[in-house]
Amino acid sequence: MSALNEGAGPSAAVRRWTDIVGFWCATVYCALAFLARQPGEPELLLFFLLAACAGLPVFILYFYASGRGERLPLGRVFLWAAVFRICGLFGGPFFEDDFYRYLWDGYRFAITGSPYGVAPEAFFADPAVPQLFQRILDQINNPELLTIYAPVTQFIFLLSYLIQPGGVTALQVILIGLDLVTIALLFRLTSARNVMLYSWCPLVVKEIAFTAHPDGVGVCLLLAAIVLSEKCRWKSTAVCLGMAAGVKVFALLLVPLVLLRAAPRYWILSGAVFAGLYSPFILSSGTDIESFAVFAREWEFNSALFGLFSVALGVIESKFILGLGFATLWISYALKYRKSSGTIPRGDWIYGAFLAISPVINPWYLLWLLPFAAVFPSAWAWTASLFILASYVTGLNLNDYAMGPYQHPVWLRPLQFAPILMAAGYDLFHYRRRKVNGQDRNQTEAR
């Protein structure tokens, strides 16, 4: 499917407003980069104000172009997306310390041939660790745990180390480059107007360009697989899917759907690629599976349905009931999708439902959802892209020592999830109205 054609081309007014909004957003991201470079973390309220200033004009431009039935200029959408990410490159991470683990893993991979097998805390008193990496080691969260990052991300960390040992800039450049590939792939799947929603999204810019979260690598591989599957290039599709699963297990939610119409040998190939990524580490030093099991068993942060269910039913019972419900929904959708003529699975629905039941909802998890929300725009997904940033209101970022470092104020989750629920209700109302109107037209035409 090529990009949608809406009219003859962007008018001068639309091109002008695209540049105005792009320049405005670039100014906002420059301000955010300046704040990120200052000692300490940016003020939360100022960050939210800047995120709103960068996000709301994008929605206004989207509705302006939609109302006129016009395309946005593809080149300008891509150019400004690149500019925003360059601002993030100069800004650097804030509200996050995960990147220290990425840098440490890259160092361990380069020095020993594997990032797995030994937890960072084992090196606290090791004089063989260079001073630069001792400082990085001191900043790693949960140093008693082995790394939780899968093989493909580890190769990204290794490449970053080889370019710039102990520096986050090289990692940012790699991830920004892959995110620009994601944007280019989206242009193959939907209109420039829809792609703008993803490529100009404050959450995406913050989590990839500023903070260097590697989830975008898996998303890039997933979209590449979908584009290839539309051309029936199943071998390449299978390889991309196996590699996407080697970034994060999230990819496994869509792998079977993309391969649903492929021959069994391509399922085997995808599994072989996945196994091939893990097998050298399994045979030598171990993998991320041990820490992933701890994460799945013990961690809770910013949960939605799980938080409610666990209070009433307990942790184990809640996981069982919600997991069973999600599995039922997934199977129902897979059966429906198999009978349809669609070539792009509803990753927004799949990942949205999965995050709704998950014990942990970090903002960067939405990187898996938002590309599909660009292909299938909805109010709830893009509302979530703004309000989920409120999860950074923690005891640590509030400097409130009466709270736990990752504890939220009691009012925060209602503030996050109520607008998303309202937007979902809006989507449902308009979906039903369009369905009824469509039925009415069909009945009129029949008469």
Coordinates of C-alpha atoms in Angstrom, one line a residue:
M1 CA 0.0 0.0 0.0
S2 CA 1.5 3.3 -1.0
A3 CA 0.9 6.6 0.8
L4 CA -2.6 7.8 0.4
N5 CA -3.4 10.5 -2.2
E6 CA -5.7 13.2 -0.9
G7 CA -6.3 15.8 -3.6
A8 CA -3.8 17.1 -6.1
G9 CA -1.2 18.3 -3.6
P10 CA -0.7 20.5 -0.6
S11 CA -1.8 24.1 -1.1
A12 CA 0.4 27.1 -0.4
A13 CA -1.5 27.7 2.8
V14 CA -1.0 24.1 4.1
R15 CA 2.7 24.3 3.2
R16 CA 3.0 27.6 5.0
W17 CA 1.3 26.3 8.2
T18 CA 3.3 23.1 8.1
D19 CA 6.5 25.2 8.3
I20 CA 5.0 27.6 10.9
V21 CA 4.1 24.7 13.2
G22 CA 7.4 22.9 12.5
F23 CA 9.4 26.0 13.4
W24 CA 7.3 26.5 16.6
C25 CA 7.9 22.9 17.7
A26 CA 11.6 23.1 16.9
T27 CA 11.8 26.2 19.1
V28 CA 10.1 24.3 21.9
Y29 CA 12.5 21.3 21.5
C30 CA 15.4 23.7 21.6
A31 CA 14.1 25.1 24.9
L32 CA 13.7 21.6 26.2
A33 CA 17.3 20.7 25.1
F34 CA 18.6 23.8 26.9
L35 CA 16.8 22.7 30.1
A36 CA 18.1 19.1 29.7
R37 CA 21.6 20.5 29.6
Q38 CA 21.3 22.3 32.9
P39 CA 22.3 20.7 36.2
G40 CA 19.6 18.6 37.7
E41 CA 16.3 17.6 36.1
P42 CA 13.9 20.1 34.4
E43 CA 11.0 21.2 36.5
L44 CA 8.1 18.9 35.9
L45 CA 5.5 21.6 35.3
L46 CA 7.8 23.3 32.8
F47 CA 8.3 20.0 31.0
F48 CA 4.6 19.4 30.8
L49 CA 4.0 22.9 29.5
L50 CA 6.6 22.4 26.8
A51 CA 5.2 19.0 25.8
A52 CA 1.8 20.5 25.5
C53 CA 3.2 23.4 23.4
A54 CA 4.8 20.9 21.1
G55 CA 1.9 18.5 20.9
L56 CA -1.3 20.6 20.6
P57 CA -0.2 22.6 17.5
V58 CA 0.4 19.3 15.7
F59 CA -3.1 18.2 16.4
I60 CA -4.4 21.5 15.3
L61 CA -2.5 21.3 12.0
Y62 CA -3.7 17.7 11.5
F63 CA -7.4 18.8 11.9
Y64 CA -6.8 21.9 9.7
A65 CA -5.5 19.8 6.9
S66 CA -8.1 17.1 7.4
G67 CA -10.9 19.7 7.3
R68 CA -9.6 21.0 4.0
G69 CA -9.1 17.5 2.6
E70 CA -5.5 18.2 1.8
R71 CA -2.3 16.3 2.0
L72 CA 0.7 17.6 4.0
P73 CA 4.0 18.1 2.2
L74 CA 5.9 14.8 2.8
G75 CA 9.3 16.4 2.5
R76 CA 8.5 19.1 5.1
V77 CA 7.0 16.6 7.5
F78 CA 10.2 14.4 7.4
L79 CA 12.5 17.4 7.5
W80 CA 11.0 18.9 10.6
A81 CA 10.9 15.5 12.2
A82 CA 14.6 15.2 11.7
V83 CA 15.1 18.7 13.1
F84 CA 13.2 17.8 16.3
R85 CA 15.4 14.7 16.8
I86 CA 18.6 16.8 16.3
C87 CA 17.3 19.0 19.2
G88 CA 17.0 15.9 21.3
L89 CA 20.5 14.8 20.3
F90 CA 21.9 18.1 21.7
G91 CA 19.7 17.9 24.8
G92 CA 20.4 14.4 26.1
P93 CA 18.5 12.3 28.6
F94 CA 16.4 13.6 31.5
F95 CA 14.0 12.0 34.0
E96 CA 15.7 8.7 33.1
D97 CA 18.8 6.7 34.1
D98 CA 18.3 3.6 32.0
F99 CA 20.9 4.7 29.6
Y100 CA 23.7 4.0 32.1
R101 CA 22.8 0.3 31.9
Y102 CA 22.9 0.6 28.1
L103 CA 26.4 2.0 28.2
W104 CA 27.5 -0.6 30.8
D105 CA 26.1 -3.4 28.7
G106 CA 28.0 -2.2 25.6
Y107 CA 31.2 -2.1 27.6
R108 CA 30.8 -5.6 29.0
F109 CA 29.8 -6.9 25.6
A110 CA 32.9 -5.4 24.0
I111 CA 35.3 -6.5 26.8
T112 CA 34.0 -10.1 27.5
G113 CA 32.0 -11.0 24.4
S114 CA 28.7 -11.0 26.4
P115 CA 26.7 -8.5 28.5
Y116 CA 25.0 -11.3 30.4
G117 CA 26.0 -13.6 33.3
V118 CA 27.2 -11.1 35.9
A119 CA 25.2 -8.3 37.7
P120 CA 26.8 -4.8 37.7
E121 CA 27.1 -4.8 41.5
A122 CA 29.8 -7.5 41.2
F123 CA 32.1 -4.8 39.8
F124 CA 31.7 -2.0 42.4
A125 CA 35.1 -2.7 43.9
D126 CA 36.8 -4.0 40.8
P127 CA 40.0 -1.9 40.1
A128 CA 40.1 -3.2 36.5
V129 CA 37.0 -1.2 35.6
P130 CA 38.1 2.1 34.0
Q131 CA 37.2 5.3 35.9
L132 CA 34.7 6.4 33.3
F133 CA 32.8 3.1 33.6
Q134 CA 33.0 3.2 37.4
R135 CA 31.1 6.5 37.3
I136 CA 28.6 4.9 34.9
L137 CA 28.4 1.8 37.2
D138 CA 27.5 4.0 40.2
Q139 CA 24.4 5.4 38.3
I140 CA 22.9 2.0 37.3
N141 CA 19.5 1.3 38.8
N142 CA 18.9 -2.2 40.3
P143 CA 22.6 -3.1 40.0
E144 CA 21.9 -6.4 41.8
L145 CA 20.0 -7.6 38.7
L146 CA 21.4 -9.0 35.5
T147 CA 20.6 -6.9 32.4
I148 CA 17.0 -7.2 31.1
Y149 CA 17.8 -6.2 27.5
A150 CA 17.5 -8.7 24.7
P151 CA 20.3 -9.6 22.1
V152 CA 19.4 -7.2 19.3
T153 CA 19.4 -4.2 21.7
Q154 CA 22.8 -5.5 23.0
F155 CA 24.3 -5.4 19.6
I156 CA 23.0 -1.8 19.3
F157 CA 24.7 -1.0 22.7
L158 CA 27.9 -2.7 21.4
L159 CA 27.9 -0.6 18.3
S160 CA 27.4 2.5 20.3
Y161 CA 30.4 1.5 22.5
L162 CA 32.6 0.9 19.5
I163 CA 31.8 4.4 18.2
Q164 CA 31.9 6.3 21.6
P165 CA 32.8 4.3 24.7
G166 CA 30.9 5.5 27.6
G167 CA 29.0 8.2 25.7
V168 CA 25.3 8.4 25.1
T169 CA 25.5 10.6 22.0
A170 CA 26.5 7.7 19.7
L171 CA 23.6 5.7 21.0
Q172 CA 21.2 8.6 20.4
V173 CA 22.5 9.0 16.8
I174 CA 21.9 5.3 16.1
L175 CA 18.4 5.2 17.5
I176 CA 17.5 8.5 15.8
G177 CA 18.6 7.1 12.5
L178 CA 16.4 4.0 13.0
D179 CA 13.5 6.1 14.0
L180 CA 13.8 8.1 10.8
V181 CA 13.7 4.8 9.0
T182 CA 10.5 4.0 10.9
I183 CA 9.1 7.3 9.6
A184 CA 10.1 6.5 6.1
L185 CA 8.3 3.1 6.4
L186 CA 5.2 4.8 7.7
F187 CA 5.1 6.9 4.5
R188 CA 4.6 3.6 2.7
L189 CA 1.7 2.7 4.8
T190 CA -0.3 5.9 5.3
S191 CA -0.6 9.5 4.4
A192 CA 1.9 12.2 5.4
R193 CA -0.8 13.8 7.5
N194 CA -1.1 10.7 9.6
V195 CA 2.7 10.1 9.7
M196 CA 3.0 13.6 11.2
L197 CA 1.1 12.4 14.3
Y198 CA 3.9 9.9 15.0
S199 CA 7.0 11.8 13.7
W200 CA 6.1 15.1 15.4
C201 CA 4.8 13.4 18.6
P202 CA 6.5 14.8 21.8
L203 CA 6.6 11.4 23.5
V204 CA 8.4 9.8 20.5
V205 CA 10.9 12.7 20.3
K206 CA 11.5 12.6 24.1
E207 CA 11.8 8.9 24.5
I208 CA 14.0 8.2 21.5
A209 CA 15.9 11.4 20.6
F210 CA 16.4 12.7 24.1
T211 CA 16.4 9.6 26.3
A212 CA 17.7 6.9 23.9
H213 CA 15.2 4.2 24.7
P214 CA 15.8 1.3 22.3
D215 CA 12.2 0.1 21.8
G216 CA 12.1 2.0 18.5
V217 CA 14.5 -0.6 17.1
G218 CA 11.8 -3.3 17.5
V219 CA 9.1 -1.0 16.0
C220 CA 11.3 -0.3 13.0
L221 CA 11.8 -4.0 12.4
L222 CA 8.0 -4.7 12.8
L223 CA 7.1 -2.0 10.3
A224 CA 9.8 -3.3 7.9
A225 CA 8.2 -6.7 8.1
I226 CA 4.8 -5.4 7.4
V227 CA 5.9 -3.4 4.4
L228 CA 7.8 -6.5 3.1
S229 CA 4.8 -8.8 3.7
E230 CA 2.6 -6.5 1.5
K231 CA 5.1 -7.4 -1.3
C232 CA 4.9 -11.1 -0.3
R233 CA 8.6 -11.1 0.4
W234 CA 8.1 -13.6 3.2
K235 CA 11.7 -14.6 3.7
S236 CA 12.8 -11.1 4.5
T237 CA 9.6 -10.6 6.5
A238 CA 10.3 -13.6 8.7
V239 CA 13.9 -12.4 9.3
C240 CA 12.7 -9.0 10.4
L241 CA 10.1 -10.5 12.7
G242 CA 12.6 -12.8 14.4
M243 CA 14.9 -9.8 14.9
A244 CA 12.0 -7.7 16.3
A245 CA 11.3 -10.3 18.8
G246 CA 15.0 -10.2 19.7
V247 CA 14.6 -6.6 20.7
K248 CA 11.7 -7.1 23.1
V249 CA 9.1 -9.7 23.7
F250 CA 6.4 -7.1 22.9
A251 CA 7.0 -7.9 19.2
L252 CA 5.7 -11.5 19.8
L253 CA 2.2 -10.0 20.1
L254 CA 2.2 -9.1 16.4
V255 CA 4.6 -11.7 14.9
P256 CA 1.9 -14.4 14.4
L257 CA -0.5 -11.8 12.9
V258 CA 2.0 -10.7 10.3
L259 CA 2.8 -14.3 9.4
L260 CA -0.8 -15.4 9.4
R261 CA -1.0 -15.8 5.7
A262 CA 2.6 -17.1 5.2
A263 CA 3.7 -20.7 4.6
P264 CA 4.8 -22.7 7.6
R265 CA 8.5 -22.6 6.5
Y266 CA 8.5 -18.8 7.1
W267 CA 7.2 -19.3 10.7
I268 CA 10.1 -21.8 11.2
L269 CA 12.6 -19.3 9.7
S270 CA 11.3 -16.5 12.0
G271 CA 11.7 -18.8 15.0
A272 CA 15.1 -19.9 13.9
V273 CA 16.3 -16.3 13.6
F274 CA 15.0 -15.6 17.1
A275 CA 16.7 -18.8 18.5
G276 CA 19.9 -17.9 16.6
L277 CA 20.1 -14.6 18.4
Y278 CA 19.8 -16.1 21.8
S279 CA 21.7 -19.4 21.4
P280 CA 25.3 -18.1 21.6
F281 CA 24.5 -16.4 24.9
I282 CA 22.5 -19.4 26.2
L283 CA 25.5 -21.6 25.5
S284 CA 28.0 -19.2 27.1
S285 CA 26.9 -16.7 29.7
G286 CA 23.1 -16.7 30.0
T287 CA 20.5 -14.3 28.8
D288 CA 18.0 -11.6 29.9
I289 CA 15.4 -14.2 30.8
E290 CA 16.3 -14.3 34.5
S291 CA 15.8 -10.6 35.0
F292 CA 12.8 -10.6 32.8
A293 CA 11.2 -13.2 35.1
V294 CA 11.9 -11.0 38.1
F295 CA 10.4 -8.0 36.3
A296 CA 7.3 -9.9 35.3
R297 CA 6.8 -11.4 38.8
E298 CA 7.6 -8.4 41.1
W299 CA 7.5 -5.0 39.4
E300 CA 4.5 -2.7 39.3
F301 CA 4.5 0.9 38.0
N302 CA 1.8 3.1 36.7
S303 CA -0.6 0.2 36.0
A304 CA -4.2 0.7 35.0
L305 CA -6.5 -2.3 35.2
F306 CA -3.9 -4.4 37.0
G307 CA -3.7 -1.7 39.8
L308 CA -7.5 -1.9 40.3
F309 CA -7.8 -5.6 40.1
S310 CA -4.9 -6.3 42.4
V311 CA -6.4 -4.2 45.2
A312 CA -9.6 -6.3 45.0
L313 CA -8.4 -9.7 44.1
G314 CA -4.6 -10.0 44.8
V315 CA -1.6 -10.0 42.5
I316 CA -1.7 -13.6 41.2
E317 CA -5.4 -13.7 40.7
S318 CA -5.4 -10.4 38.8
K319 CA -2.6 -11.5 36.5
F320 CA -4.5 -14.7 35.7
I321 CA -7.8 -13.1 35.0
L322 CA -6.4 -10.2 33.0
G323 CA -4.1 -12.5 31.1
L324 CA -6.9 -14.8 30.2
G325 CA -9.0 -11.9 29.1
F326 CA -6.2 -10.5 26.9
A327 CA -5.6 -14.0 25.4
T328 CA -9.3 -14.2 24.6
L329 CA -9.3 -10.8 22.9
W330 CA -6.1 -11.6 21.0
I331 CA -7.5 -14.9 19.6
S332 CA -10.8 -13.3 18.7
Y333 CA -9.0 -10.6 16.8
A334 CA -6.6 -13.0 15.1
L335 CA -9.6 -15.1 13.8
K336 CA -11.3 -12.0 12.5
Y337 CA -8.1 -10.6 11.0
R338 CA -7.4 -13.9 9.2
K339 CA -10.7 -13.6 7.4
S340 CA -10.2 -10.0 6.5
S341 CA -8.3 -8.6 3.5
G342 CA -6.2 -6.3 5.6
T343 CA -2.5 -6.4 5.5
I344 CA -1.7 -4.2 8.6
P345 CA -2.8 -5.7 11.9
R346 CA -4.3 -3.4 14.5
G347 CA -1.2 -3.0 16.6
D348 CA -2.8 0.0 18.3
W349 CA -5.6 -2.3 19.6
I350 CA -3.3 -5.2 20.5
Y351 CA -0.7 -3.0 22.3
G352 CA -3.4 -0.8 23.9
A353 CA -5.2 -3.8 25.4
F354 CA -1.8 -5.3 26.5
L355 CA -0.7 -2.1 28.2
A356 CA -4.2 -1.7 29.9
I357 CA -3.7 -5.0 31.7
S358 CA 0.1 -4.7 32.3
P359 CA 1.6 -4.2 35.8
V360 CA 4.0 -1.7 34.3
I361 CA 3.2 1.2 31.9
N362 CA 6.3 3.2 31.1
P363 CA 5.9 6.1 28.6
W364 CA 8.3 4.5 26.1
Y365 CA 6.1 1.4 25.9
L366 CA 3.8 3.5 23.8
L367 CA 6.5 3.5 21.1
W368 CA 5.1 0.1 20.1
L369 CA 1.6 1.4 19.8
L370 CA 1.9 4.9 18.2
P371 CA 3.1 3.9 14.7
F372 CA -0.1 1.8 14.3
A373 CA -2.1 4.7 15.7
A374 CA -0.7 6.8 12.8
V375 CA -2.0 4.2 10.3
F376 CA -5.3 4.0 12.2
P377 CA -5.7 7.4 13.9
S378 CA -7.8 7.5 17.0
A379 CA -8.5 10.1 19.8
W380 CA -7.6 7.7 22.6
A381 CA -4.1 6.7 21.4
W382 CA -3.0 10.3 20.8
T383 CA -4.6 11.5 24.0
A384 CA -2.6 8.7 25.7
S385 CA 0.6 10.0 24.0
L386 CA 0.4 13.2 26.0
F387 CA -1.2 12.2 29.3
I388 CA 1.1 9.1 29.8
L389 CA 4.0 11.6 30.3
A390 CA 2.4 12.4 33.6
S391 CA 3.8 9.1 34.9
Y392 CA 7.1 11.0 35.4
V393 CA 5.4 12.6 38.5
T394 CA 7.2 10.3 41.0
G395 CA 8.6 10.8 44.4
L396 CA 12.1 10.9 42.8
N397 CA 11.2 13.7 40.3
L398 CA 9.2 15.6 42.9
N399 CA 12.1 15.4 45.4
D400 CA 9.5 14.2 47.9
Y401 CA 11.3 11.9 50.4
A402 CA 8.1 10.9 52.1
M403 CA 7.3 9.0 48.9
G404 CA 9.1 6.0 47.3
P405 CA 11.3 7.0 44.4
Y406 CA 8.9 5.5 41.8
Q407 CA 5.7 6.1 43.8
H408 CA 2.9 8.3 42.4
P409 CA 0.6 10.7 44.2
V410 CA -2.8 9.1 44.7
W411 CA -4.4 11.6 42.3
L412 CA -2.0 11.0 39.4
R413 CA -3.4 7.8 37.8
P414 CA -7.0 9.1 37.6
L415 CA -5.5 12.3 36.0
Q416 CA -3.7 10.1 33.4
F417 CA -6.3 7.5 32.5
A418 CA -9.6 9.5 32.8
P419 CA -8.9 11.6 29.7
I420 CA -7.8 8.4 27.8
L421 CA -11.1 6.7 28.7
M422 CA -13.1 9.8 27.7
A423 CA -11.2 9.8 24.3
A424 CA -12.0 6.1 23.9
G425 CA -15.6 6.8 24.5
Y426 CA -15.5 9.6 21.9
D427 CA -14.0 7.1 19.4
L428 CA -16.6 4.5 20.2
F429 CA -19.4 7.0 19.8
H430 CA -18.2 8.2 16.4
Y431 CA -17.5 4.6 15.2
R432 CA -21.1 3.6 16.0
R433 CA -22.4 6.7 14.3
R434 CA -20.4 6.1 11.2
K435 CA -21.6 2.5 11.2
V436 CA -25.2 3.5 11.5
N437 CA -24.9 6.2 8.8
G438 CA -23.3 3.7 6.6
Q439 CA -26.1 1.2 7.1
D440 CA -28.7 4.0 6.5
R441 CA -27.0 4.8 3.2
N442 CA -26.9 1.2 2.2
Q443 CA -30.6 0.8 2.9
T444 CA -31.4 4.0 1.0
E445 CA -29.4 2.8 -2.0
A446 CA -31.1 -0.6 -1.8
R447 CA -34.5 1.0 -2.0

